Short mmCIF file of C-alpha atoms and ligand atoms in Angstrom, two decimals:
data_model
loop_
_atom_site.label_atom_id
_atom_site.label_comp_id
_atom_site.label_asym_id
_atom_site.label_seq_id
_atom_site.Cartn_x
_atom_site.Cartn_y
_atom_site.Cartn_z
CA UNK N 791 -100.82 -51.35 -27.73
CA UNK N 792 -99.63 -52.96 -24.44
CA UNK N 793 -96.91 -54.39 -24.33
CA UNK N 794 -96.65 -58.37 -23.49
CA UNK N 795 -95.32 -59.00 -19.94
CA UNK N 796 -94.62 -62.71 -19.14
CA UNK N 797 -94.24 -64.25 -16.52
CA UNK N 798 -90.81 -64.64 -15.26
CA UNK N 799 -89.28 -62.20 -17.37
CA UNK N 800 -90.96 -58.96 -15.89
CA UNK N 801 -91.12 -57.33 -12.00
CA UNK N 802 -94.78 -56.48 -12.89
CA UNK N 803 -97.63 -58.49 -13.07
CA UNK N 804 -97.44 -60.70 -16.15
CA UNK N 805 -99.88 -60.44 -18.95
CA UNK N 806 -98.38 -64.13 -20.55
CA UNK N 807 -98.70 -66.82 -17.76
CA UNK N 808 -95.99 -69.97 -18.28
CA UNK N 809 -98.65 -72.61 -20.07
CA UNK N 810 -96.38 -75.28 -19.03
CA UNK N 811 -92.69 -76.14 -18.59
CA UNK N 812 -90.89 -78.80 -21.68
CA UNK N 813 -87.39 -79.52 -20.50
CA UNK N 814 -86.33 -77.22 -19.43
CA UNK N 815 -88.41 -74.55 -21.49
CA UNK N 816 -90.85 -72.34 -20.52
CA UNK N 817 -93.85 -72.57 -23.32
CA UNK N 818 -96.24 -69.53 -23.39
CA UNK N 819 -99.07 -69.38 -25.60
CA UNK N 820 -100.44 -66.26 -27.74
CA UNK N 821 -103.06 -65.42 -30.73
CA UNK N 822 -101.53 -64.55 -33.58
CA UNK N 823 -103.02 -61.81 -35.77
CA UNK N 824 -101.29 -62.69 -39.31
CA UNK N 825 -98.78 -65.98 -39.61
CA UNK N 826 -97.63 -65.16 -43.32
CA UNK N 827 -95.43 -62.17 -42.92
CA UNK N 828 -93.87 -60.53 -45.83
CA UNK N 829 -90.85 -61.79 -46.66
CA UNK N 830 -87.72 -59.48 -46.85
CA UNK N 831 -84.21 -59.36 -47.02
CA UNK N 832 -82.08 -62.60 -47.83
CA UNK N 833 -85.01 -64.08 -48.69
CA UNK N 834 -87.17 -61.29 -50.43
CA UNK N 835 -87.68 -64.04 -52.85
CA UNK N 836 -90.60 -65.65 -51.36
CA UNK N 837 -93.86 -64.36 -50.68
CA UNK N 838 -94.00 -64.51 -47.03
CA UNK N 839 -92.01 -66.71 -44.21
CA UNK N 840 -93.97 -68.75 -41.74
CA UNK N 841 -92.68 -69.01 -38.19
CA UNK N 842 -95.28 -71.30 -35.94
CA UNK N 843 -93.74 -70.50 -32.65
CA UNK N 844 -91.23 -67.21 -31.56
CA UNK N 845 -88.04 -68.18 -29.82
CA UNK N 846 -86.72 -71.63 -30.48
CA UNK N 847 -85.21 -74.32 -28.47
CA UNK N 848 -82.46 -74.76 -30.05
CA UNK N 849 -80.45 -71.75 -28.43
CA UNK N 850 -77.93 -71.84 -31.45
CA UNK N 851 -74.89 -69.53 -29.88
CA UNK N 852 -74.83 -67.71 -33.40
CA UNK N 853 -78.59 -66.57 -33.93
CA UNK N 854 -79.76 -63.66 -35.39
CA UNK N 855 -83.45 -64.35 -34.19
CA UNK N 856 -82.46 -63.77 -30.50
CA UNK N 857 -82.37 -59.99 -31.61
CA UNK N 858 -86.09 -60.69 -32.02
CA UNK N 859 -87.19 -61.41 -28.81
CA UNK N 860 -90.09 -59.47 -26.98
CA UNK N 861 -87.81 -58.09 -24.43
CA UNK N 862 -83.52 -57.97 -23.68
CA UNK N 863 -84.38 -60.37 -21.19
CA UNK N 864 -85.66 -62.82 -22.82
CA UNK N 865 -82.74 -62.23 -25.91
CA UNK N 866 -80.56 -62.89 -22.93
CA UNK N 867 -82.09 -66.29 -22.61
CA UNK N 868 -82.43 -67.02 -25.67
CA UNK N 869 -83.17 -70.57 -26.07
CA UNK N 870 -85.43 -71.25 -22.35
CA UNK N 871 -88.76 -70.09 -23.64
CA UNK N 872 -91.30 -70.79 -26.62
CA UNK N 873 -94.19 -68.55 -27.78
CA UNK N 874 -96.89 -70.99 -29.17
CA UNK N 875 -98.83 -69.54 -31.86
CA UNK N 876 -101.81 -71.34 -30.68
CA UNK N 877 -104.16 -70.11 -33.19
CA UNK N 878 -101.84 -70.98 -36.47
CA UNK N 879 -103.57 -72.99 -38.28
CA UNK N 880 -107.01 -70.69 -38.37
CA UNK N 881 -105.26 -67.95 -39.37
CA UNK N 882 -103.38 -69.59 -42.20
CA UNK N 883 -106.59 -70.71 -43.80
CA UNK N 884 -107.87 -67.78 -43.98
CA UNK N 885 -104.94 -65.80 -45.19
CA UNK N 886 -104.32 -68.61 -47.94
CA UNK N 887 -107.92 -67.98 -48.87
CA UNK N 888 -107.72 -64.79 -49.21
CA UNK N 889 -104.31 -65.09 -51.17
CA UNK N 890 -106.25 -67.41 -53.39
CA UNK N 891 -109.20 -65.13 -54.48
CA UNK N 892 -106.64 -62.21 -54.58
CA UNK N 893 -104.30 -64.29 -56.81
CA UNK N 894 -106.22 -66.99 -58.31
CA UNK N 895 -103.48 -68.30 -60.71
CA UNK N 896 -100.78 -67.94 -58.43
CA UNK N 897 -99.50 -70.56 -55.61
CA UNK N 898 -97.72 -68.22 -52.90
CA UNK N 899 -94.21 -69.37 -52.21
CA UNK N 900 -93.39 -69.51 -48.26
CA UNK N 901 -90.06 -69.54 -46.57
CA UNK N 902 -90.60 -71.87 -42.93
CA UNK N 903 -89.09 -70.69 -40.94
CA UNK N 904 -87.07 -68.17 -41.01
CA UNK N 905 -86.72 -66.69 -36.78
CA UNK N 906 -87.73 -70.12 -35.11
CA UNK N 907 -87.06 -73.82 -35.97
CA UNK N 908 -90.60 -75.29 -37.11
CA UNK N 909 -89.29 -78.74 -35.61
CA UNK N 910 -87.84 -78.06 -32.64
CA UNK N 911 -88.59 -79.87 -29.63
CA UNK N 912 -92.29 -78.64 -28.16
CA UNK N 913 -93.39 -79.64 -31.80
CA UNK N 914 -93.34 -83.91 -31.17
CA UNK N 915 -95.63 -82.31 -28.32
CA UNK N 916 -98.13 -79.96 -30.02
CA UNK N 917 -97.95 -80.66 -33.80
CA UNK N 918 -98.26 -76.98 -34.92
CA UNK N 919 -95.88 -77.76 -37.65
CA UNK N 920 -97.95 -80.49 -39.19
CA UNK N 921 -101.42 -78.60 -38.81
CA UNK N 922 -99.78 -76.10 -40.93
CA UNK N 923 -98.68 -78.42 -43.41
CA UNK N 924 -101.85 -79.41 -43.43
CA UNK N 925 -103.88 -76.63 -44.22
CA UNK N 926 -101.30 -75.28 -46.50
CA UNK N 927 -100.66 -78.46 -48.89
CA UNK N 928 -104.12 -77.51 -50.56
CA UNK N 929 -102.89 -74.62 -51.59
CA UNK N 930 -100.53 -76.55 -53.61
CA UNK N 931 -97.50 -73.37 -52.59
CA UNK N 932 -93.87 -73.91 -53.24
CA UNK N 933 -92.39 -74.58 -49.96
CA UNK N 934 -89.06 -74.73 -48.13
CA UNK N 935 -88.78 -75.84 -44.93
CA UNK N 936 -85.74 -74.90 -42.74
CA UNK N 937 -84.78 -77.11 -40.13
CA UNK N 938 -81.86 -78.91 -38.23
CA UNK N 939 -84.58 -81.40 -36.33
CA UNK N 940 -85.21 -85.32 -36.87
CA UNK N 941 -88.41 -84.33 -36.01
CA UNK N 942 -89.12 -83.61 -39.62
CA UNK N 943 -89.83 -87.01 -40.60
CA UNK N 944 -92.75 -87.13 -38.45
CA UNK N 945 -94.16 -85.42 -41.27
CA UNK N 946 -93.43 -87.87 -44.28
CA UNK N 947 -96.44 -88.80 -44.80
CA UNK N 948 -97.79 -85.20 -45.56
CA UNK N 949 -94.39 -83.73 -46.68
CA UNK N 950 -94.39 -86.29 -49.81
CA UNK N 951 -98.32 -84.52 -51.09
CA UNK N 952 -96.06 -81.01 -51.75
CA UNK N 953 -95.82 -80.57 -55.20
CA UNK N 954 -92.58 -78.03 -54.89
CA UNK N 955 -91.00 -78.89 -51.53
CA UNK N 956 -87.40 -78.24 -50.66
CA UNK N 957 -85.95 -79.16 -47.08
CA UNK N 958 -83.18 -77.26 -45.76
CA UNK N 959 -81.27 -79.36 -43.22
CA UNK N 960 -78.75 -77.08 -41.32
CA UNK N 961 -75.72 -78.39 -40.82
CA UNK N 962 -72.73 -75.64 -39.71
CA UNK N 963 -70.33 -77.88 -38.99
CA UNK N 964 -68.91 -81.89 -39.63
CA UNK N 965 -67.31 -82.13 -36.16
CA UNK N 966 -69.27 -82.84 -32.62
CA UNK N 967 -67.44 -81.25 -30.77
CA UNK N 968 -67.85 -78.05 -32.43
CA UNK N 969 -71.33 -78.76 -32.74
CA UNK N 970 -71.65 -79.17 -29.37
CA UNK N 971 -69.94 -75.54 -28.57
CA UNK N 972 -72.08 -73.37 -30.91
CA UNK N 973 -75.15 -75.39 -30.77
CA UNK N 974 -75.28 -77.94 -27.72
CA UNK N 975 -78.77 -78.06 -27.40
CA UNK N 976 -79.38 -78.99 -30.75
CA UNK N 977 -79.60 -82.75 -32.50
CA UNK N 978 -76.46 -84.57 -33.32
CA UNK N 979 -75.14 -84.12 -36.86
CA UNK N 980 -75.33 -87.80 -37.62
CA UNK N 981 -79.24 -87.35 -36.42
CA UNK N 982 -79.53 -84.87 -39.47
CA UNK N 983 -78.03 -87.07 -41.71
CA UNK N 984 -79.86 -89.85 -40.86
CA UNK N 985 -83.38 -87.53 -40.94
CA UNK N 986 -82.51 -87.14 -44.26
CA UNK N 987 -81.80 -90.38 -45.31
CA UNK N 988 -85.35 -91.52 -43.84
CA UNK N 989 -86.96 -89.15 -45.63
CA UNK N 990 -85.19 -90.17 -48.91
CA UNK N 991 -85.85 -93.62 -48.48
CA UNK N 992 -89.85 -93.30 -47.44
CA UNK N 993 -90.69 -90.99 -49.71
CA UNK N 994 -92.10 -93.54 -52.43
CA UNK N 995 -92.21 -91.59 -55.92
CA UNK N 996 -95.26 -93.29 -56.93
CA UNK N 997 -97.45 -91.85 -54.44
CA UNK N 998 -96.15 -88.61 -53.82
CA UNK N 999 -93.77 -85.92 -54.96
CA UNK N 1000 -89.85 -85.77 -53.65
CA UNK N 1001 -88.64 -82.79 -52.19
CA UNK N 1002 -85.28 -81.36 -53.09
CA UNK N 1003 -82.97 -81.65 -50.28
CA UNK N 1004 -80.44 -78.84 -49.47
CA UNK N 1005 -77.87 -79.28 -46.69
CA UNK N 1006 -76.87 -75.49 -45.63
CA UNK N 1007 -73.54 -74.81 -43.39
CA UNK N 1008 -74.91 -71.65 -42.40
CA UNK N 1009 -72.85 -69.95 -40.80
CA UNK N 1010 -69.70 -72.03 -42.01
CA UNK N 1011 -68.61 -73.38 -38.38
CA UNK N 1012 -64.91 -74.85 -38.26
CA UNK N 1013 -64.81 -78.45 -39.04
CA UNK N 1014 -61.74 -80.18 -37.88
CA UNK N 1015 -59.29 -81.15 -40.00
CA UNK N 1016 -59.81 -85.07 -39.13
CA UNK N 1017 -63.25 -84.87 -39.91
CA UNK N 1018 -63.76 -82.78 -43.25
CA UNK N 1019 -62.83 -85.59 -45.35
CA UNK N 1020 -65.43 -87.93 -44.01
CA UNK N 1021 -68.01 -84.90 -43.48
CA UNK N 1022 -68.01 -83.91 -46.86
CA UNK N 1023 -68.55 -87.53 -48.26
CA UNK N 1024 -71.72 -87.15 -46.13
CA UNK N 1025 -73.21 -84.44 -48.23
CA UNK N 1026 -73.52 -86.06 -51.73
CA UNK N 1027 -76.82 -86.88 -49.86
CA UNK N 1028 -77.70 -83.58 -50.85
CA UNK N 1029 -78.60 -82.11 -54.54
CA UNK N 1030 -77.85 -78.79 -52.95
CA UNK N 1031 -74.91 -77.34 -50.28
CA UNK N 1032 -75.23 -74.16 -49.12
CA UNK N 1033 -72.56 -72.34 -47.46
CA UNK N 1034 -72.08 -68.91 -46.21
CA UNK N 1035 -69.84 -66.69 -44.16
CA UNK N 1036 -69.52 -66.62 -40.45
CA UNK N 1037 -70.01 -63.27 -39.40
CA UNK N 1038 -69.40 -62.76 -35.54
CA UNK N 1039 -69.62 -59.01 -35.58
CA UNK N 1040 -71.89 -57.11 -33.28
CA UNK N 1041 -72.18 -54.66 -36.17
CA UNK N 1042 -74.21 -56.86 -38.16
CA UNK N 1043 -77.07 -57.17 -35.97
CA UNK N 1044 -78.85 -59.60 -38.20
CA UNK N 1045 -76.51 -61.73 -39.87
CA UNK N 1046 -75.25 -64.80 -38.05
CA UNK N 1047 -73.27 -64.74 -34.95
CA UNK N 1048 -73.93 -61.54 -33.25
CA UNK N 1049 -74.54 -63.09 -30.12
CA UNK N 1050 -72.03 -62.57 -27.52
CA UNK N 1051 -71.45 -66.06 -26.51
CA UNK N 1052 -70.80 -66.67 -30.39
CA UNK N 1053 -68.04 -64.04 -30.70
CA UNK N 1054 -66.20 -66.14 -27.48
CA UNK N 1055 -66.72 -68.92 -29.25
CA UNK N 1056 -64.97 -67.39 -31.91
CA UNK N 1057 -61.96 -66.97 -30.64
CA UNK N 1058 -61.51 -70.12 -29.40
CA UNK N 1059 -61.05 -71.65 -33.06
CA UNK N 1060 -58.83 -68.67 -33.81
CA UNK N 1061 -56.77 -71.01 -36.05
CA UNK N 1062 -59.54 -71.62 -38.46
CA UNK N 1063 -60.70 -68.07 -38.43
CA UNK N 1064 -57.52 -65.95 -38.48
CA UNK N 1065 -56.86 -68.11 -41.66
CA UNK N 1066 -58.13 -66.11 -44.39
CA UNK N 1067 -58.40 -68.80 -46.74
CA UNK N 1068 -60.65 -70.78 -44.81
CA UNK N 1069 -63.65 -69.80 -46.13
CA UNK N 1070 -62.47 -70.51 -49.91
CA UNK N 1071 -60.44 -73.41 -49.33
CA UNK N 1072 -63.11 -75.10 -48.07
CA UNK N 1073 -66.17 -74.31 -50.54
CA UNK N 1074 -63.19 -75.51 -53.06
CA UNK N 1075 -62.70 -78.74 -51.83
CA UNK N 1076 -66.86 -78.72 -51.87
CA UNK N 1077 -66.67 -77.78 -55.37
CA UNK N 1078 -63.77 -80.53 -56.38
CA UNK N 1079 -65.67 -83.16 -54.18
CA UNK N 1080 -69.16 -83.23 -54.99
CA UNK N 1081 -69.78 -83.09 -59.07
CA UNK N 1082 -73.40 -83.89 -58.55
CA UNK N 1083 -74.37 -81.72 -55.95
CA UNK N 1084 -75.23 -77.97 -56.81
CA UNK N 1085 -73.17 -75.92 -54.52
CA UNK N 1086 -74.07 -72.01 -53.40
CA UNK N 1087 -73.25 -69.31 -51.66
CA UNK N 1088 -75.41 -67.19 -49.28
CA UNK N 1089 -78.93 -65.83 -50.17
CA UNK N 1090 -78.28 -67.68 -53.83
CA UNK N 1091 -78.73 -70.95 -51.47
CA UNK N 1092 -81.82 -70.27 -50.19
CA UNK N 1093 -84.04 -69.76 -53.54
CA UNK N 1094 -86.22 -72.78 -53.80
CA UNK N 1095 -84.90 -73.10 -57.62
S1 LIG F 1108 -82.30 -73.68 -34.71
FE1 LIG F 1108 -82.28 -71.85 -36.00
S2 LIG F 1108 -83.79 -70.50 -35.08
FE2 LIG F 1108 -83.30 -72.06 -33.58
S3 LIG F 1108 -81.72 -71.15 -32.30
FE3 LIG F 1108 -80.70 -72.36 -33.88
S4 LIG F 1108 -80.30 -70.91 -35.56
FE4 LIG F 1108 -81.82 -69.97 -34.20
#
């Protein structure tokens, strides 16, 4: 098969024209042949993940799904360009259908997303996200939805008709200014909070179902030492924190923080990461802190159970 040339990222003439610009993003749009993928790996648990767009926004210095781009071009710049699955929501139905009469007594259980943020910013624009939503709750599946974007409570109106629903809201790190190293294009932590306190508070119990809300610090960024105590006072919000390694290794192509701009970033908070007790110290204080909250480790985070 051909490959996909687009425009701006090849010397030839491109196959993939730019369907319009979004900050400062260039959004291209394809046809998808299958949107529920197998899932594998970390989260082999689940039947399939659901990504409604390829590349993401968000740029996050540490991403693994960079080393899924169409071309090392485009890994290189990671974070300017969006691949619209324009044809989504078609393809879903009829996959779910066919799920259905394949498996009539079983819901599937779907992972979104797991190489793209479903809510980042192109989707207060296009609403691919919420078509999906839509075609899926029918299918009454067991959901989680991964995410570090207000953008999600757009959606509370349809998130609250999912039976099994658990939302993932990433949040690496309790300082700004870290945030704003590793992840500067992304939404301010207190944004993320406050996402999930909306959705907590509008999510009435008599008319629909509430999700389970996890919090993940995945990768485990540094948070400085004058704002852990205040940061993890934040998460009770939570009945789940997730935490997990930073790996900044180009060894590990697929874990967290391969990219080179992540490793540089590394060093620069040496003093967190040349401490070897970092990593425990803080999951401790997690553990002595928050009573009610269920706290894991890793893929044991990510389970919808
Ligand atoms: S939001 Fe998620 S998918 Fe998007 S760049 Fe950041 S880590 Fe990657």
């Amino acid at each position: 098969m051909a490959k996909t040339l687009f425009e701006g990222y090849c010397t030839c003439q491109p196959t993939s024209l730019v369907r319009e610009t979004f900050g400062n993003t260039q959004i291209y749009g394809n046809k998808a042949k299958s949107i529920l993928t197998k899932a594998t790996g970390f989260i082999a648990a689940y039947d399939f993940t659901l990504n409604p767009y390829r590349g993401c926004q968000y740029g996050c210095s540490y991403c693994y799904a960079a080393a899924f781009s169409p071309n090392p071009k485009m890994r290189q710049d990671w974070g300017n360009w969006v691949i619209v699955k324009e044809n989504a929501a078609e393809v879903l139905e009829k996959e779910l259908e066919a799920w259905c009469n394949k498996n009539p007594n079983q819901a599937p259980t779907i992972y979104m997303s797991s190489v793209t943020d479903p809510y980042q910013p192109i989707e207060s624009k296009c609403g691919l996200t919420r078509h999906l939503l839509e075609v899926m709750y029918p299918y009454s599946p067991t959901l989680v939805i991964q995410t570090r974007s207000p953008i999600i409570t757009r959606d509370i109106d349809i998130l609250q008709r999912f039976k099994r629903l658990r939302i993932n809201m990433s949040i690496p790190t309790g300082s700004e200014i870290v945030r704003r190293d590793f992840e500067p294009r992304s939404p301010s932590i207190k944004a993320r909070l406050n996402a999930i306190s909306k959705i907590k508070q509008n999510i009435n119990p008599a008319k629909g179902f509430v999700p389970k809300i996890s919090i993940t610090i995945t990768p485990l960024l540094p948070t400085l030492p004058e704002d852990e105590a205040a940061f993890i006072e934040k998460l009770v919000i939570a009945n789940r924190v997730v935490i997990q390694e930073f790996h900044a290794s180009s060894s590990r192509s697929l874990v967290a923080g391969t990219r080179k701009e992540a490793e540089h970033l590394k060093q620069k908070y040496q003093w967190w990461y040349n401490e070897p007790v970092t990593y425990n110290t803080f999951k401790d204080k997690l553990l002595a802190r928050l009573t009610n909250v269920e706290i894991k480790e890793g893929k044991d985070g990510f389970g919808y159970e």
